[in-house]
Coordinates of C-alpha atoms in Angstrom, one line a residue:
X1000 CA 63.9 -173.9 190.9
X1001 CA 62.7 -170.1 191.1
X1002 CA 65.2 -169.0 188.6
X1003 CA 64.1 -171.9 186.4
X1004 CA 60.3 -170.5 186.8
X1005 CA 61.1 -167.1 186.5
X1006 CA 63.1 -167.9 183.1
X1007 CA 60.2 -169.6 181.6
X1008 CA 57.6 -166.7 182.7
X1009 CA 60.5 -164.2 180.3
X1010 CA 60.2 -167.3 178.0
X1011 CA 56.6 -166.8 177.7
X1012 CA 56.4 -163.5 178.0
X1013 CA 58.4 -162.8 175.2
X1014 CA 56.1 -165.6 172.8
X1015 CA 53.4 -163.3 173.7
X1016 CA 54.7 -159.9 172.8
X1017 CA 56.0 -162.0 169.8
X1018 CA 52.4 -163.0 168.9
X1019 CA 51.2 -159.7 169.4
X1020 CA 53.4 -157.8 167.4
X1021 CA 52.7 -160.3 164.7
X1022 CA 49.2 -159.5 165.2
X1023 CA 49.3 -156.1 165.0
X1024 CA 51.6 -155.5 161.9
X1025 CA 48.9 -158.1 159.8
X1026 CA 45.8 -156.0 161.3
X1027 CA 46.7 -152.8 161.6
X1028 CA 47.1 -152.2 157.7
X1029 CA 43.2 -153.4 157.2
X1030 CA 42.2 -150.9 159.9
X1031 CA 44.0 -147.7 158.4
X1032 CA 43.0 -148.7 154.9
X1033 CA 39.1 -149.2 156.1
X1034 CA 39.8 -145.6 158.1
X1035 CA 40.9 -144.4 155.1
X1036 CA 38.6 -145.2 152.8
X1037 CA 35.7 -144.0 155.6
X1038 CA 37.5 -140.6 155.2
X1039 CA 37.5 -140.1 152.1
X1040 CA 41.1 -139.6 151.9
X1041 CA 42.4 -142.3 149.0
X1042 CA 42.2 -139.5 146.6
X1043 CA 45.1 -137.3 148.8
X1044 CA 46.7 -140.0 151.0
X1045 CA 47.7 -143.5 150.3
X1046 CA 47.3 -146.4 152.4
X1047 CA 51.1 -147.5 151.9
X1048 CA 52.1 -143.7 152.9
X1049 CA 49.6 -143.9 155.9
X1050 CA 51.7 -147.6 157.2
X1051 CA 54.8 -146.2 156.8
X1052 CA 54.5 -143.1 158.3
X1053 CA 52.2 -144.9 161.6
X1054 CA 55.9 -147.5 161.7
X1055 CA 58.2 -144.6 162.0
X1056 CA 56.3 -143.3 164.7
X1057 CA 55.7 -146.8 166.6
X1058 CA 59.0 -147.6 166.0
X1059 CA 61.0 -144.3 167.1
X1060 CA 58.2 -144.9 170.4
X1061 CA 59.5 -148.4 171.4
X1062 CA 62.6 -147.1 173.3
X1063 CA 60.2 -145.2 175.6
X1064 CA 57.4 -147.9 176.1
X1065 CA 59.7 -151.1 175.6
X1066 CA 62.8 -152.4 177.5
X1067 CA 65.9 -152.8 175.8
X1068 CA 65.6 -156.4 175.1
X1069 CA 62.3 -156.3 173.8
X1070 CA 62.9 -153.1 171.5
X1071 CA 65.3 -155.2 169.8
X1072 CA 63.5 -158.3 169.5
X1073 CA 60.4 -155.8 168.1
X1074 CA 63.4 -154.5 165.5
X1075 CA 63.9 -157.6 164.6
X1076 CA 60.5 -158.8 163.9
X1077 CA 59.6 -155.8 161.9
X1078 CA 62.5 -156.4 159.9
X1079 CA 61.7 -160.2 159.1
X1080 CA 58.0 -159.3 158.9
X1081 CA 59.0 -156.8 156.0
X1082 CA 61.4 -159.0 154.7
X1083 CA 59.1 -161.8 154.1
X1084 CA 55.7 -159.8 153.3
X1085 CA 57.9 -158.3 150.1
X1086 CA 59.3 -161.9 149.1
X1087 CA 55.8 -163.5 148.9
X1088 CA 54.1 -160.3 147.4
X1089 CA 56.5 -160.3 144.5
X1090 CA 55.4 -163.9 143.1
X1091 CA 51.6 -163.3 143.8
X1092 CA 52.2 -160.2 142.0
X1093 CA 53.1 -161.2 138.9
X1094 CA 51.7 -165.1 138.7
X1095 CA 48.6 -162.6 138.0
X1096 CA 49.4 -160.9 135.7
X1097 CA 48.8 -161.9 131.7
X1098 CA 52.0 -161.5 130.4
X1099 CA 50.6 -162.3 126.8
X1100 CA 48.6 -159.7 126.8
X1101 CA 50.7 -157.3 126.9
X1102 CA 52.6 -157.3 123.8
X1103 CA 49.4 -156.0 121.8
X1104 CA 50.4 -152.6 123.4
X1105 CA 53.9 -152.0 122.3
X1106 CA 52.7 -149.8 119.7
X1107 CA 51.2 -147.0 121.9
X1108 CA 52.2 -147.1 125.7
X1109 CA 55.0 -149.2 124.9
X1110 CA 57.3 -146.7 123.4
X1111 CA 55.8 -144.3 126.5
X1112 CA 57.3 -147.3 128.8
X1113 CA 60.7 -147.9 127.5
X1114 CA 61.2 -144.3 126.8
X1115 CA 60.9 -143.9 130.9
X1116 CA 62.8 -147.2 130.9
X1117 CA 65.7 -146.1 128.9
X1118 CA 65.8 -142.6 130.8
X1119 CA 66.4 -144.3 134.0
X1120 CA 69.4 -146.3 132.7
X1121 CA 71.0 -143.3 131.1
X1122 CA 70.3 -141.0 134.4
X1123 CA 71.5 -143.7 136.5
X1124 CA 74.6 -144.2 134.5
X1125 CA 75.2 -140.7 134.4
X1126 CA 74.9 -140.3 138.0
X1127 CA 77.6 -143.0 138.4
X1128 CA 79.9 -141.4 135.9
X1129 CA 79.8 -137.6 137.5
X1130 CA 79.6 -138.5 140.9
X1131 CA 82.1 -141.3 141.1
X1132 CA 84.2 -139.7 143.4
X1133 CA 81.6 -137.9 145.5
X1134 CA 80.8 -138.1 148.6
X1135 CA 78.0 -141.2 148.8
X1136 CA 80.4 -144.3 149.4
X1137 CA 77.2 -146.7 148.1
X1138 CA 76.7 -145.0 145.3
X1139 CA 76.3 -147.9 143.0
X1140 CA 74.0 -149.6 145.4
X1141 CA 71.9 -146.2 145.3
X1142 CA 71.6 -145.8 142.0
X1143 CA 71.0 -149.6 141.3
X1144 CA 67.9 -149.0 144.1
X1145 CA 66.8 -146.0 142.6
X1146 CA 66.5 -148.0 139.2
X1147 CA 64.5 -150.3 140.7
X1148 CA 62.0 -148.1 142.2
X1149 CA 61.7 -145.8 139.1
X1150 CA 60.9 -148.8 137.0
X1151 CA 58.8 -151.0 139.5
X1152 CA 58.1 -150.2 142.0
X1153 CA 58.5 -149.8 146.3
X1154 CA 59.1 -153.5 146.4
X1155 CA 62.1 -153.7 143.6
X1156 CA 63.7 -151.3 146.1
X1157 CA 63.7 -153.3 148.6
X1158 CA 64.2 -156.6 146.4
X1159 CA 67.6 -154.9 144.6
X1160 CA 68.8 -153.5 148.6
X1161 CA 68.7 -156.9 149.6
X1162 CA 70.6 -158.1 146.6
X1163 CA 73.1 -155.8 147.0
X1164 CA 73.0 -156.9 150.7
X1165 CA 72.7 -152.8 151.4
X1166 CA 72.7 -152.2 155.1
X1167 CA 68.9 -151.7 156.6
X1168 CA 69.5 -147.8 157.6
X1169 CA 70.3 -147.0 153.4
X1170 CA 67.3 -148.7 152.0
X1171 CA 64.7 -146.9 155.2
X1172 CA 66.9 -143.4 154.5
X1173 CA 66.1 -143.8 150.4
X1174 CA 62.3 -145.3 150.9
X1175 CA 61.4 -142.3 152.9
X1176 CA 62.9 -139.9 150.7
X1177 CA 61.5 -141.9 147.8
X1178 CA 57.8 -141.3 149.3
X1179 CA 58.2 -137.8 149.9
X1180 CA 59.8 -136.6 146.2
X1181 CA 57.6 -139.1 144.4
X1182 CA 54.4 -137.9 146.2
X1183 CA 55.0 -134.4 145.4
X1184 CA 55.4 -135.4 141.9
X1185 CA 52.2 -137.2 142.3
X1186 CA 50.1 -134.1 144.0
X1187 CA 51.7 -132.2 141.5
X1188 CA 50.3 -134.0 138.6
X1189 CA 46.9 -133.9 140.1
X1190 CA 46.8 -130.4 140.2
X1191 CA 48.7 -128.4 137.7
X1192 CA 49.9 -131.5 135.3
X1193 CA 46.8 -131.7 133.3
X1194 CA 47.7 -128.1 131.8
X1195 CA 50.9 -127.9 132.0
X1196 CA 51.8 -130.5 130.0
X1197 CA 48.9 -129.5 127.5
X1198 CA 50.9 -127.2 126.6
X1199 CA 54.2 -129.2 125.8
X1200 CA 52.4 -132.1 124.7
X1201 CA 49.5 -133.1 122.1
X1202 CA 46.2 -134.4 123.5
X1203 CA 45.1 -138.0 123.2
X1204 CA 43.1 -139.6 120.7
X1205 CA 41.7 -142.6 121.2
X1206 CA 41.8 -145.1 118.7
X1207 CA 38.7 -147.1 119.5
X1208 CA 36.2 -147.9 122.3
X1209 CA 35.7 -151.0 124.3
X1210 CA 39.0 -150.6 126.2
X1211 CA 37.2 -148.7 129.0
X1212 CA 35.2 -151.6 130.2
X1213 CA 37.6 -154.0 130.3
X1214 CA 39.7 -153.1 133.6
X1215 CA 43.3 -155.3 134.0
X1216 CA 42.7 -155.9 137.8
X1217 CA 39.4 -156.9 139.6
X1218 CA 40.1 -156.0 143.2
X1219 CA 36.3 -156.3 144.0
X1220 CA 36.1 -159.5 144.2
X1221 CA 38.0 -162.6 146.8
X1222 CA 38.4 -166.7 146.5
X1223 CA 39.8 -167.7 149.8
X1224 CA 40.5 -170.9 148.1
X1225 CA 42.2 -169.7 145.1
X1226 CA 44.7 -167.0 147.4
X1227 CA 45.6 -169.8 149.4
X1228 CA 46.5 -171.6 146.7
X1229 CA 48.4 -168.8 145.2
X1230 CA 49.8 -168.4 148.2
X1231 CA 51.0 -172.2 148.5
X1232 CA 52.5 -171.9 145.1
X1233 CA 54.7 -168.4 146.0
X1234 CA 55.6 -170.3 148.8
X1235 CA 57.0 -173.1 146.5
X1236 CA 58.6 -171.2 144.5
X1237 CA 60.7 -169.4 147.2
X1238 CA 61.8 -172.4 148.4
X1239 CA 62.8 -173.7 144.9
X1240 CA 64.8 -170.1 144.8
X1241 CA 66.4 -170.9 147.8
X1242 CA 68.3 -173.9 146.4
X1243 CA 70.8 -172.0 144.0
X1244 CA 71.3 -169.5 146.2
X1245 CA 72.6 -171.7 148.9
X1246 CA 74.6 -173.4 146.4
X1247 CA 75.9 -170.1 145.3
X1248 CA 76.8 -168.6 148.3
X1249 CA 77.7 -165.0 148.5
X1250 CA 81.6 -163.9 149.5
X1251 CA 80.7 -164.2 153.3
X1252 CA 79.9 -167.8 152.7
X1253 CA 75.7 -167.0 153.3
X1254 CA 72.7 -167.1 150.8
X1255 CA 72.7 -165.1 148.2
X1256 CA 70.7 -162.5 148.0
X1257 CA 71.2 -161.7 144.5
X1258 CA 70.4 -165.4 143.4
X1259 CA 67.1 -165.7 145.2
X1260 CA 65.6 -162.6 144.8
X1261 CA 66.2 -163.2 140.7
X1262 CA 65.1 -167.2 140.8
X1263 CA 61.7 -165.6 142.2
X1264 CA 61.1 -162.9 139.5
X1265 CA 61.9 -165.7 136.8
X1266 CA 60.3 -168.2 138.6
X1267 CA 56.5 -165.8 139.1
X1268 CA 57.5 -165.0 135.3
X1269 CA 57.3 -168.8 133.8
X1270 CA 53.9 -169.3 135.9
X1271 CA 52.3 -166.6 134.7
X1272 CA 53.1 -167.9 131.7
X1273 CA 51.9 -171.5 131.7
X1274 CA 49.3 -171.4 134.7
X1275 CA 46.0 -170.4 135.9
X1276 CA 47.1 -167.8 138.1
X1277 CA 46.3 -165.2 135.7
X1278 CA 42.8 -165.5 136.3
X1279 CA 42.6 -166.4 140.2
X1280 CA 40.6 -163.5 142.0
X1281 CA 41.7 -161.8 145.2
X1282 CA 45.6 -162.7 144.5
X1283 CA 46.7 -159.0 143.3
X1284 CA 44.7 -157.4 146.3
X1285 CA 46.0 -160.2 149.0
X1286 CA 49.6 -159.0 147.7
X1287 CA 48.9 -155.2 147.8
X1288 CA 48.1 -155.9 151.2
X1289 CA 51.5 -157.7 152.0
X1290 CA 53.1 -154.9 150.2
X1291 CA 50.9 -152.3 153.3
X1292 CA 52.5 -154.6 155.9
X1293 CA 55.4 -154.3 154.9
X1294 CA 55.6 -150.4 154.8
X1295 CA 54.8 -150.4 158.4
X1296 CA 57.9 -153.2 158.9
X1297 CA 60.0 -150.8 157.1
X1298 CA 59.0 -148.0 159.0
X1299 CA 59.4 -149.6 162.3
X1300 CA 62.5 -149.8 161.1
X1301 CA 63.1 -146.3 160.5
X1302 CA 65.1 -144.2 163.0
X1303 CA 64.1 -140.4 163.2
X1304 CA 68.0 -138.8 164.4
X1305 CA 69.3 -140.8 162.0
X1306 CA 66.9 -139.5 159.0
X1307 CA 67.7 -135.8 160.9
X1308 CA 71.6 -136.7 160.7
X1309 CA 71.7 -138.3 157.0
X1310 CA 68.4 -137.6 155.2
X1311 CA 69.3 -134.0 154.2
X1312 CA 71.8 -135.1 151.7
X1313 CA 69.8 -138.1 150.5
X1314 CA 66.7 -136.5 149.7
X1315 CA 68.8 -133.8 147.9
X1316 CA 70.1 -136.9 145.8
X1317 CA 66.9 -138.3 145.4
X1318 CA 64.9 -134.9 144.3
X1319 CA 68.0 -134.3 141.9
X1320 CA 67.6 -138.0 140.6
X1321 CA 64.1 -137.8 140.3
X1322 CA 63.6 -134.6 138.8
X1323 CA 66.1 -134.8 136.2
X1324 CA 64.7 -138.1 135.4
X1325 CA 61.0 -136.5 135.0
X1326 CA 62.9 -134.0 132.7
X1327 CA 64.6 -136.3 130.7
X1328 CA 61.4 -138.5 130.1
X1329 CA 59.5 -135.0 129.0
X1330 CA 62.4 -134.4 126.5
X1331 CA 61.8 -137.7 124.6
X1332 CA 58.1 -137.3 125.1
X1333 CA 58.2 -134.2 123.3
X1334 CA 61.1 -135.1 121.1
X1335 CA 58.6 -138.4 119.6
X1336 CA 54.9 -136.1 120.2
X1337 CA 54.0 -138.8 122.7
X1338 CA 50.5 -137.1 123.6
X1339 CA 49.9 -136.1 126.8
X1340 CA 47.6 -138.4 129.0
X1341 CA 49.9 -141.4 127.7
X1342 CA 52.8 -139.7 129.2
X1343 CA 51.2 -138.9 132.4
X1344 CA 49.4 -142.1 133.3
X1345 CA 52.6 -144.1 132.2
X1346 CA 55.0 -142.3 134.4
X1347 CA 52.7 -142.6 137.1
X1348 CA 52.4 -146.6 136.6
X1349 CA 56.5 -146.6 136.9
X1350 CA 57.3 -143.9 139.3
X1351 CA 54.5 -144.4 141.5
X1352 CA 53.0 -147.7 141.0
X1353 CA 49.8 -149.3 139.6
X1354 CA 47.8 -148.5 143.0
X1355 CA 48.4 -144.6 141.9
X1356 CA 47.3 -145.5 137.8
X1357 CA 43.4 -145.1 138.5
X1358 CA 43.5 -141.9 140.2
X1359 CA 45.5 -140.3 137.2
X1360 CA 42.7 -141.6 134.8
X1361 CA 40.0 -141.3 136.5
X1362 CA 41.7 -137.3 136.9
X1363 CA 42.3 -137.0 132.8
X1364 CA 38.7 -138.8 132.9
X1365 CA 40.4 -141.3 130.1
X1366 CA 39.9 -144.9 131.3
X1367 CA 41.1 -146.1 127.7
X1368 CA 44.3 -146.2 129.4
X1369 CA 43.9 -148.1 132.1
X1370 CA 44.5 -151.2 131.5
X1371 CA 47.4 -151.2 129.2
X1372 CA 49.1 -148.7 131.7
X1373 CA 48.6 -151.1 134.8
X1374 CA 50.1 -154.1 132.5
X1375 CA 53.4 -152.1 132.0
X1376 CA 53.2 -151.0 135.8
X1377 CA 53.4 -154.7 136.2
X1378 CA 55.7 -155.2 133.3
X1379 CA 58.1 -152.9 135.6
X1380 CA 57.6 -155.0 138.8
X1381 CA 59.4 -157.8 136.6
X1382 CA 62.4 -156.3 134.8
X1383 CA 63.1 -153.9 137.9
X1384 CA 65.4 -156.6 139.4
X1385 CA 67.3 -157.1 136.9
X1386 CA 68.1 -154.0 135.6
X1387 CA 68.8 -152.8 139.5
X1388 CA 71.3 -155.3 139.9
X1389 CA 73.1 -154.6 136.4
X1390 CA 73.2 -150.8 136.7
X1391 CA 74.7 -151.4 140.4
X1392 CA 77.4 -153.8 138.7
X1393 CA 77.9 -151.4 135.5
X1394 CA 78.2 -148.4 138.2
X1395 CA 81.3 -149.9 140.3
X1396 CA 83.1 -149.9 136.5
X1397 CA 83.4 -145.6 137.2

């Protein structure tokens, strides 16, 4: 009988730290971001960076303030938390977004877009061909990841890693490197891009006005009603995924990853085509702020002797990748006299994301280019997948 108690006190106990942890990762975003912004720090520091960095350090803290048994049950919470924050932020994302809309563009910031597009496929290919037989044993799963990223965004990382079924460690190793060679881009843009590429590249001339006051995202504004509702429908639409890819199981006989994560994309795709969603208010914001809890999942996740161990020759990967990517794009930029606020706010809206877009107009003072540029940030978030995956498959031909 005292065993029986004291079993259902652990029982407890553990439903408790459960609900706590949960409570934490869902409030703890809100508070650094309202920190943040109180500190005037948005311009320098991201709230995503800010999550990510405060889940490495809770997480690499747990083996000194938690028991074995509850350090891995916290591991495995963060990593379901992340797991499922990215999954529902990927449909709210793009039933938002005006897909229409965006083909008026294709003439200007389109060619920008698929000239960054095509670069990444070439680099990544590339990458495959001349280091087939070096010494990264995931290679194709690397490069497929970094396609991802370099087109969408954080969250076509992690979509393509779980598609690939990549182990946990290779997608926390690349997502921290990922965050340190694209901020220094990023900083790097703020302060010496503006003339530096002036030189290379001709300046912008706008070709009308009126696209200034039209912004592509309204974040200022919330309907409970209609998040919930947007909610209900991602939530729908990731069970409808589920279907084919537990009748097209994977070779271990489990879901497939591949399957679900691509029935989403399509899925968010067709109702952004033929629903309301587009204009609901408060959905983009809700998911930006499933996309900050999951950076402090992922980063709960991350281990610090392992990044010391392996990170040295994956962030050498990474700045290689990157850099040669950001040359490449440059080359075709000059090659076709794209001008040069076009080229800078529309690499940021693929390398780093649309949350970084604004800062890079409102630092070339050319809001003209706002809107188009978060529409082919978005744009990204939906063809990222599937390129991902393909370039992973097309890199295991080498």
């Amino acid at each position: 009988m005292i065993s029986f108690k004291i079993e259902q006190l652990f029982s407890f106990m553990d439903l408790l730290f459960l609900l706590a942890q949960l409570l934490l990762f869902f409030a703890l975003p809100y508070l650094l971001a309202q920190i943040n912004a109180f500190l005037g720090l948005q311009k320098y520091l991201s709230n995503i960076i800010i999550c990510y960095a405060l889940g490495m350090l809770l997480g690499n803290a747990q083996p000194l303030l938690l028991g074995e048994s509850l350090g891995a049950q916290s591991a495995e919470t963060a990593k379901l938390i992340a797991f499922v924050s990215v999954l529902l932020a990927l449909p709210l994302l793009l039933m938002t977004s005006d897909l229409r809309s965006w083909l008026r563009y294709l003439g200007h910031l389109g060619k920008v877009f698929f000239i960054m597009l095509g670069s990444t496929l070439i680099l990544a290919l590339a990458f495959a061909y001349a280091l087939a037989d070096g010494p990264y044993e995931e290679l194709p799963t690397i490069l497929g990841m970094f396609t991802g990223v370099y087109i969408g965004g954080t969250p076509n990382m992690v979509a393509v890693s779980q598609a690939l079924e990549a182990e946990d460690g290779l997608f926390v190793l690349l997502n921290a490197t990922d965050v340190l060679c694209s901020g220094l881009y990023f900083l790097l843009l703020l302060s010496l891009g503006n003339s530096l590429l002036g030189r290379l590249l001709p300046k912008f001339k706008p070709k009308g006005e009126g696209e200034e006051e039209a912004p592509a995202i309204s974040v200022e504004q919330y309907n409970v009603k209609q998040i919930i509702w947007a909610l209900g429908l991602a939530l729908v639409i990731l069970g409808l995924s589920v279907l084919p890819a537990l009748y097209w199981p994977n070779a271990q006989g489990e879901i497939n990853s591949s399957i679900l994560l691509l029935a989403i994309t399509t899925g968010s795709i067709l109702l952004s085509f033929f629903g309301p969603t587009k204009n609901w208010q408060g959905v983009y914001p809700f998911a930006d702020y499933l996309l900050l809890v999951f950076g402090l999942g992922a980063g709960y996740l991350a281990n610090f002797s392992e990044l010391a161990q392996d990170g040295a020759s994956y962030l050498l990967l990474n700045a290689s990748f990157l850099g040669l990517l950001l040359l490449l794009q440059l080359f075709w930029a000059y090659i076709f006299r794209i001008d040069r606020d076009s080229f800078m706010i529309c690499s940021t809206a693929t390398v780093m994301g649309p949350p970084f877009v604004a800062q890079i107009s409102s630092s070339l003072k050319n809001r003209s280019l706002l809107a188009p540029a978060i529409a082919f940030s978005l744009l990204g978030l939906a063809l990222a997948n599937y390129l991902g995956v393909l370039v992973a498959y097309l890199a295991e031909l080498f």
